[in-house]
mmCIF file of C-alpha atoms in Angstrom:
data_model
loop_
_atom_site.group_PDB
_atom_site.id
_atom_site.type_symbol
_atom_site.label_atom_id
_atom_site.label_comp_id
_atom_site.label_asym_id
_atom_site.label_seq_id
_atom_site.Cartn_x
_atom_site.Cartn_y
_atom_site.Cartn_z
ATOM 1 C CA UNK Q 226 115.702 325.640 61.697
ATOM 2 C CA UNK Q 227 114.120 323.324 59.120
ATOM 3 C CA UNK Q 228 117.310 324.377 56.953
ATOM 4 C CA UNK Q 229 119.565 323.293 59.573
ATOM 5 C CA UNK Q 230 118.259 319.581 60.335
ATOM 6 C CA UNK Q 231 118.091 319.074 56.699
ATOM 7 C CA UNK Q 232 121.658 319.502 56.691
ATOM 8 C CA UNK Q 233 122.168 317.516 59.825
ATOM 9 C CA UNK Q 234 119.870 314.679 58.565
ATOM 10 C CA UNK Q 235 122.417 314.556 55.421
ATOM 11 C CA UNK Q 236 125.460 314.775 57.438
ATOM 12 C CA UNK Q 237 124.598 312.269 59.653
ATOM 13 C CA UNK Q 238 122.538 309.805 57.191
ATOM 14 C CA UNK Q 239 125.873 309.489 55.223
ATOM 15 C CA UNK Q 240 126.527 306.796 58.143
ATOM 16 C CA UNK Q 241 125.209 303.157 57.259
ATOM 17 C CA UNK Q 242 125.740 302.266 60.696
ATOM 18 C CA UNK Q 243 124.927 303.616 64.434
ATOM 19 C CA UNK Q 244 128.193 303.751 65.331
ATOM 20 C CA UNK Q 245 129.524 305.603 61.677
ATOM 21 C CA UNK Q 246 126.394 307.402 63.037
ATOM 22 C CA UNK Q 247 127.715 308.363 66.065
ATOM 23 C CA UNK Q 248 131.254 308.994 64.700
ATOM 24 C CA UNK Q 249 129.499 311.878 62.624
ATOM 25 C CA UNK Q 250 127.818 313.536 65.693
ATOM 26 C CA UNK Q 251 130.674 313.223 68.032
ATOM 27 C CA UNK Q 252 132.773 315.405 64.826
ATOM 28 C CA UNK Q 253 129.545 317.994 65.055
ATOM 29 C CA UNK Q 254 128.936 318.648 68.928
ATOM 30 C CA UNK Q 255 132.885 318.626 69.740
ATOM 31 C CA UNK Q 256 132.564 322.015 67.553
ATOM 32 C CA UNK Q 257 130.139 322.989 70.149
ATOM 33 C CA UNK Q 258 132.499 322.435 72.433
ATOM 34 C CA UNK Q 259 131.762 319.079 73.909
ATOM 35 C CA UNK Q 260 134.605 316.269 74.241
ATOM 36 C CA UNK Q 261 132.561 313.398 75.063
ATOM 37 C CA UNK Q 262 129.164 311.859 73.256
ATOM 38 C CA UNK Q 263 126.727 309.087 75.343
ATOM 39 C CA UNK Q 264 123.411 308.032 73.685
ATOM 40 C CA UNK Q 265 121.770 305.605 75.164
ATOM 41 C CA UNK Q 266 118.284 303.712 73.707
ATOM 42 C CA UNK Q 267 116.053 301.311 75.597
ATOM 43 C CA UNK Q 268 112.425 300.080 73.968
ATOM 44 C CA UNK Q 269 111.466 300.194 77.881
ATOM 45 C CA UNK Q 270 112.999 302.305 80.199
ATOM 46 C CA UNK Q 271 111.080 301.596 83.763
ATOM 47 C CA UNK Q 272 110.092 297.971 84.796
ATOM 48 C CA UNK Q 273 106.776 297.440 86.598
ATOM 49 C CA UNK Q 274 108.261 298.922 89.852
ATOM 50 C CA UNK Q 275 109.295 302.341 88.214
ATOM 51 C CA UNK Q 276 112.596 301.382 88.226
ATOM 52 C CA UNK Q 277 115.227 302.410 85.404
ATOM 53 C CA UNK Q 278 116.383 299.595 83.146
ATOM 54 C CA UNK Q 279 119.814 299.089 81.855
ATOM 55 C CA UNK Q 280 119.457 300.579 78.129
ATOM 56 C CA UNK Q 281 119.585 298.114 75.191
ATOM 57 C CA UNK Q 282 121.633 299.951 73.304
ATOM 58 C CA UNK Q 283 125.008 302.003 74.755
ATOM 59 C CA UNK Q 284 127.150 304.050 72.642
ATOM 60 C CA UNK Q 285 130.784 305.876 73.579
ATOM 61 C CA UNK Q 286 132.665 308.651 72.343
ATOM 62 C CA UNK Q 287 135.447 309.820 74.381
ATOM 63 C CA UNK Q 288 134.529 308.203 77.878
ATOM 64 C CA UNK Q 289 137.037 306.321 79.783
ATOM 65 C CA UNK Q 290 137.570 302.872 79.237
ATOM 66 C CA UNK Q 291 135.477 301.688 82.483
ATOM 67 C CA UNK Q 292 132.534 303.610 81.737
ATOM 68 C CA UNK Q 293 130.312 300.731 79.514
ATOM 69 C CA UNK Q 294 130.911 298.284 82.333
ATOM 70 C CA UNK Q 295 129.912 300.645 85.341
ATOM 71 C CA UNK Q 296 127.092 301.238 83.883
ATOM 72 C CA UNK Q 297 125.826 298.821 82.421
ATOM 73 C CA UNK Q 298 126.825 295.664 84.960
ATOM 74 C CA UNK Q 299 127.703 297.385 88.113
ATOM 75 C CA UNK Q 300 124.861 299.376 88.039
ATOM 76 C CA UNK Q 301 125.487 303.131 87.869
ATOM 77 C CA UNK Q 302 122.942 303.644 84.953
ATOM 78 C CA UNK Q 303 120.000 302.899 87.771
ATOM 79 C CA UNK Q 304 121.886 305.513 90.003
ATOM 80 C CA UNK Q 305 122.660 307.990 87.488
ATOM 81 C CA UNK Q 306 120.973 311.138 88.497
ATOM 82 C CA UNK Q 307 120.765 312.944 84.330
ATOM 83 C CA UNK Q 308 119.212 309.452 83.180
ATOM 84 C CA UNK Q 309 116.701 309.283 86.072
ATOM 85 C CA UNK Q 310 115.530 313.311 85.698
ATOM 86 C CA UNK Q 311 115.928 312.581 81.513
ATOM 87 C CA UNK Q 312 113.173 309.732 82.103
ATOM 88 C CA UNK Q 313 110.654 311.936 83.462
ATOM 89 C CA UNK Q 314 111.882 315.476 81.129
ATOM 90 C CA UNK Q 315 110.656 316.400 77.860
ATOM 91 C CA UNK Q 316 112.956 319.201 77.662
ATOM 92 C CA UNK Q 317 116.901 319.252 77.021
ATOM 93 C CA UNK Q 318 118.802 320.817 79.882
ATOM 94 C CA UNK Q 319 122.620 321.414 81.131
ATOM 95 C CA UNK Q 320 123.733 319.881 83.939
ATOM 96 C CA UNK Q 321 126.922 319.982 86.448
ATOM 97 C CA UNK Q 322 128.164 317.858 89.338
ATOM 98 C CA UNK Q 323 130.544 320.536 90.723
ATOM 99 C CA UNK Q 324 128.948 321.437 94.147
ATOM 100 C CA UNK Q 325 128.874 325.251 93.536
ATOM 101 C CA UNK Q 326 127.544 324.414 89.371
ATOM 102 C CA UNK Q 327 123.606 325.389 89.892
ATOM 103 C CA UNK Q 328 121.641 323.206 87.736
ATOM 104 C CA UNK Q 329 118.299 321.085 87.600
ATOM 105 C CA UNK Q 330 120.651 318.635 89.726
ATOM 106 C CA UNK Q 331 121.523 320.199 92.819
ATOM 107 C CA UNK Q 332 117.555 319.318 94.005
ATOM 108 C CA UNK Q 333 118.261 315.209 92.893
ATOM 109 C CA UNK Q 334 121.972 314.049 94.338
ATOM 110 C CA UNK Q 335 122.420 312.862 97.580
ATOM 111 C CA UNK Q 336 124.271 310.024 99.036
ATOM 112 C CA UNK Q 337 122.295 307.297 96.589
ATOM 113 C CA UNK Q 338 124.402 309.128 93.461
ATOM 114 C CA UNK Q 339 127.847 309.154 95.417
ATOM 115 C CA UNK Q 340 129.550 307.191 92.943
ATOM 116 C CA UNK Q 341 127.798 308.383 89.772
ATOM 117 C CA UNK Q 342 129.226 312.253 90.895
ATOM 118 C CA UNK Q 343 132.646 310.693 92.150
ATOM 119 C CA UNK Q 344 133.601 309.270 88.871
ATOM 120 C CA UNK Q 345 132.413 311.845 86.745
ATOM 121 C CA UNK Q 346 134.542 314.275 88.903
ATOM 122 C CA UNK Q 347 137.610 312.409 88.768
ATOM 123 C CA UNK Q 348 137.260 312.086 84.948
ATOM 124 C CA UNK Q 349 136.799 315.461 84.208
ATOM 125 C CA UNK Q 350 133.376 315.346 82.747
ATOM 126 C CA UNK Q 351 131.245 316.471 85.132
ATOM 127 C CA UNK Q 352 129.631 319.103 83.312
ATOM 128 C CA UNK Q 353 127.252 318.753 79.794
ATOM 129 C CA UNK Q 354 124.268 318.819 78.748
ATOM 130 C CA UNK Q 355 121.706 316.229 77.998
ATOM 131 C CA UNK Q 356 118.493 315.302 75.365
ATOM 132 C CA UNK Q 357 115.616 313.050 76.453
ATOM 133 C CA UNK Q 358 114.253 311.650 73.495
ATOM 134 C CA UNK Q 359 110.692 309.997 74.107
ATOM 135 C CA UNK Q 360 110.102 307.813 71.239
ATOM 136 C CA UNK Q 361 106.949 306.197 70.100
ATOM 137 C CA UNK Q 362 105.220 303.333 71.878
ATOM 138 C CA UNK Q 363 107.142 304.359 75.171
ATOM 139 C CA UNK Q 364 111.052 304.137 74.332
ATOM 140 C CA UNK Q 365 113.763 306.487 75.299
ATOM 141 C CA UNK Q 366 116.764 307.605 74.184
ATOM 142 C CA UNK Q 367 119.125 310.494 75.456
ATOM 143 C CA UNK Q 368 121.995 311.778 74.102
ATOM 144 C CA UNK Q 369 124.805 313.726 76.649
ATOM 145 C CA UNK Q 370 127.870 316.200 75.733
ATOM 146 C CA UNK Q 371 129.787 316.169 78.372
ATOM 147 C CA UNK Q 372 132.703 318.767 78.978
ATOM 148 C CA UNK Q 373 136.842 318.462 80.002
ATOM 149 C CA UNK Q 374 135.784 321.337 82.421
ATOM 150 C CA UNK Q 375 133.501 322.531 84.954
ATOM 151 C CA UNK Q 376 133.990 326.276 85.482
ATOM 152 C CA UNK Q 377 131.083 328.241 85.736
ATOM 153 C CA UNK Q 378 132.444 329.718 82.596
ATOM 154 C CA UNK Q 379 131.954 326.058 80.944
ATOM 155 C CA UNK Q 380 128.461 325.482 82.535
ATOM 156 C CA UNK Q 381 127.524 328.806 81.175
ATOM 157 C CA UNK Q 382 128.552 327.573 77.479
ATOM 158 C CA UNK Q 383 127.729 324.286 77.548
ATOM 159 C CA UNK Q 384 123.719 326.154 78.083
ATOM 160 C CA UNK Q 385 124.539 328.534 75.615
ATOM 161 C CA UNK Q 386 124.811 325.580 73.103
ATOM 162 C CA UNK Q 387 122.012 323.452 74.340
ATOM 163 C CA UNK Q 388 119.735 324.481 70.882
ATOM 164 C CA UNK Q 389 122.206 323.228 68.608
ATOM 165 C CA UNK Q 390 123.563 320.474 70.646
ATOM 166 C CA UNK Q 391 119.348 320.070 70.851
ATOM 167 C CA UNK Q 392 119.185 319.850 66.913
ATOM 168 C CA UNK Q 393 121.952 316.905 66.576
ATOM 169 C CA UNK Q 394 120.325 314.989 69.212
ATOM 170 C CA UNK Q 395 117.167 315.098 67.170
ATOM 171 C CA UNK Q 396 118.518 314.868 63.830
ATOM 172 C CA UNK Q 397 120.657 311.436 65.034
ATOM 173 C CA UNK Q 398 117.647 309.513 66.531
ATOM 174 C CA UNK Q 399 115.798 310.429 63.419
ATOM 175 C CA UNK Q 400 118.968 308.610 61.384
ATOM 176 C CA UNK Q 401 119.341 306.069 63.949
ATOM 177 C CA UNK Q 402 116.097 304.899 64.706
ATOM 178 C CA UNK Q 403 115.387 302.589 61.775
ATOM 179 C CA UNK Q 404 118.475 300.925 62.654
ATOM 180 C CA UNK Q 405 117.865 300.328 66.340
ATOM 181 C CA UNK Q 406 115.545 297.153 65.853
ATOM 182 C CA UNK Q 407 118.697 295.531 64.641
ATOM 183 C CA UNK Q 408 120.845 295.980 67.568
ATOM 184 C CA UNK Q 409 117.950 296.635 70.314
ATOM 185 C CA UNK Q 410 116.273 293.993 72.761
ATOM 186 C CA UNK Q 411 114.679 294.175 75.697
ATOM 187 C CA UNK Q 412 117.184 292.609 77.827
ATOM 188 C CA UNK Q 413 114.783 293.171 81.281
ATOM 189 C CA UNK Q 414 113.163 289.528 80.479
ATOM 190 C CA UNK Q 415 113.874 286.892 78.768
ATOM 191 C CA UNK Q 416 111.347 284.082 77.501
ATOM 192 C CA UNK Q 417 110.960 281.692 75.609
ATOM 193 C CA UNK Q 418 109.458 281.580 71.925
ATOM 194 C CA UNK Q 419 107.115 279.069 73.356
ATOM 195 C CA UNK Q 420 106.437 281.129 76.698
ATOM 196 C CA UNK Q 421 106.278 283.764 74.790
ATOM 197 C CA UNK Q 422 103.544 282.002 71.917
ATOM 198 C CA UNK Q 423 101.264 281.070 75.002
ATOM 199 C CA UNK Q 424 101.462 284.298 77.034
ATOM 200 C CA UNK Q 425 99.670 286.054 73.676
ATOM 201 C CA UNK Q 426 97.136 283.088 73.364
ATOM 202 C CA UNK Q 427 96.285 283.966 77.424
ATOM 203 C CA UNK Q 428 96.090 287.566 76.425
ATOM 204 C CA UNK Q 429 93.874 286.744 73.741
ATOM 205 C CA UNK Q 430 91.434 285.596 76.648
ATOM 206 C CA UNK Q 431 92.547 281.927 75.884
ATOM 207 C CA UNK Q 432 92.422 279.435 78.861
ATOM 208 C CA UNK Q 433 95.314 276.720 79.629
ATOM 209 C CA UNK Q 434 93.206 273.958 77.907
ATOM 210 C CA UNK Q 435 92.388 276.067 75.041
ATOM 211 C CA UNK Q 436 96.136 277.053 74.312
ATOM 212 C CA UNK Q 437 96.580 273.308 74.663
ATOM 213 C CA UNK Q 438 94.288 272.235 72.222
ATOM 214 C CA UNK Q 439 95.460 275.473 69.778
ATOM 215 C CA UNK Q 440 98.696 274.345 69.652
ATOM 216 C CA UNK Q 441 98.700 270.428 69.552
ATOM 217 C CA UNK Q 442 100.318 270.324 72.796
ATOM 218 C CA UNK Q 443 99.224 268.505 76.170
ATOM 219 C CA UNK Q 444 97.934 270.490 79.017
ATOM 220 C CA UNK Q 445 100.623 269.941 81.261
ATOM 221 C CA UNK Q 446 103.227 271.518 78.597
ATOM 222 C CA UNK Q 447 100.991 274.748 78.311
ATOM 223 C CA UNK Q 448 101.013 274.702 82.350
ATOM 224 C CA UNK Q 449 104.623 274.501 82.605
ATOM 225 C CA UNK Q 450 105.383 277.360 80.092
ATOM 226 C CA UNK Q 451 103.089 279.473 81.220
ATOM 227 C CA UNK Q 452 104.155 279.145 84.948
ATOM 228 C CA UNK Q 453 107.641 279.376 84.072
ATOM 229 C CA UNK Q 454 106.835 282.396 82.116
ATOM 230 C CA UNK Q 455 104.670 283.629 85.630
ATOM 231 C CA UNK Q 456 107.983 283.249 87.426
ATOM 232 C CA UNK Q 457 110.403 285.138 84.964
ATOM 233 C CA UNK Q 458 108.039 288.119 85.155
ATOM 234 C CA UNK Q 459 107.953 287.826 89.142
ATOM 235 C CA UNK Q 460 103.967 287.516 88.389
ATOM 236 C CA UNK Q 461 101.549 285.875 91.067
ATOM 237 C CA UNK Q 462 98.823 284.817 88.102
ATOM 238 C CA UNK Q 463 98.725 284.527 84.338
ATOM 239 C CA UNK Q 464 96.588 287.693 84.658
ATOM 240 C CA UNK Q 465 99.331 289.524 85.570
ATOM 241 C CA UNK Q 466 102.325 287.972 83.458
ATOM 242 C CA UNK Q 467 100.320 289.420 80.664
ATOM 243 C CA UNK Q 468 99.862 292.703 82.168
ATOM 244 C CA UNK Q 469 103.773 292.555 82.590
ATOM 245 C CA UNK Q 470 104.959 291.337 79.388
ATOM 246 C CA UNK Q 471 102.521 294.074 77.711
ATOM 247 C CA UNK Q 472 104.701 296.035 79.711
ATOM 248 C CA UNK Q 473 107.821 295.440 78.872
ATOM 249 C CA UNK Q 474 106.728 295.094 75.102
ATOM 250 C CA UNK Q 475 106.971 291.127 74.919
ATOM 251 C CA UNK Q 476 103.883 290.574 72.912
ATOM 252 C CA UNK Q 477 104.887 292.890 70.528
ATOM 253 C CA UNK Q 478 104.686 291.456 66.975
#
């Protein structure tokens, strides 16, 4: 096994970019068998009410045209039924929409995933497999094969190439994730540098006044960021808009 990633690491590292990246592991699970490549990466991927977030970084091979916008602005990535059991999985698994295709999501869908299990069906790619990838200090990644067929025949090898298609997923996010802080954000919240400079002096225990005075700046300024920055985070105190923006990694340096 340790031979194999070796060899995936170098295939794949030949890439300078994510998407040369993902270029060279669309070419390596299509010999598995898999016409279409998703791998999605988000620093965060719940918001304070458990809720999935639209991932920071998106990228396609083979997927209709439509398929960044869906889900990404209208919303299917929050009703996508892999992404919300990859969230909570440590373990790869093989998936199918096709009512009779027994899988780990015939106990999830139901009429909130209508039009997550419509499209895939109409495009022919309701079938695959998918990774979770937990990543260190709470991100997540995934990366999905999906399939031109659905057969029972194709669900069957589609599982039957889950350890290799396994190995690429874990050889790419090694690759890729040095280069994800380039093309990353958390896109959940947005604030200011200044909101942003006086939420850590609160979390540092600071009050209003003493932010104030630690930054040259009147009291009323300080005020005004830090509600404003209460209000982005739907926060009812400062307490809590630093709970939050620990959350969502904000205070990171």
């Amino acid at each position: 096994m340790q031979a194999k990633l070796a060899e995936l690491h170098g295939r794949l590292s030949s890439g300078g970019s994510l998407d040369e990246q993902m270029d060279s592991a669309a070419d390596l699970v299509a010999q598995l068998g898999f016409d279409a490549l998703v791998y999605d990466y988000s620093p965060v991927p719940l918001d304070h009410l458990g809720e999935l977030i639209t991932p920071s970084v998106l990228k396609l091979r083979q997927t209709p045209g439509d398929w960044q916008d869906l889900w990404c602005t209208e919303g299917f990535y929050q009703i996508d039924p892999v992404q919300q059991l990859a969230v909570s999985s440590v373990a790869a698994f093989a998936w199918s929409y096709v009512p009779k295709g027994e899988t780990v999501l015939q106990r999830l869908i139901d009429h909130r995933h209508a039009p997550v299990v419509g499209y895939l069906l109409d495009a022919q790619l309701a079938c695959g497999v998918t990774v979770p990838l937990h990543l260190p200090r709470g991100g997540l990644a995934t990366l999905t094969g999906l399939r031109s067929q659905a057969s029972q025949r194709d669900l069957d090898d589609a599982r039957a190439n889950l350890a290799g298609f396994s190995l690429i997923a874990h050889a790419l996010q090694e690759v890729a994730y040095p280069l994800l802080g380039k093309e990353a954000a958390n896109r959940a919240i947005r604030l200011t540098p200044r909101e942003l400079e006086c939420l850590r002096w609160a979390a540092e225990g600071l009050t209003a006044a003493q932010i104030a005075e630690r930054l040259n700046r009147s009291l009323a300024t300080v005020s005004l960021h830090l509600t404003s920055a209460m209000h982005k985070l739907g926060a009812k105190n400062r307490v809590q808009a630093v709970a939050r923006a620990v959350h969502y990694r904000l205070l990171d340096n």
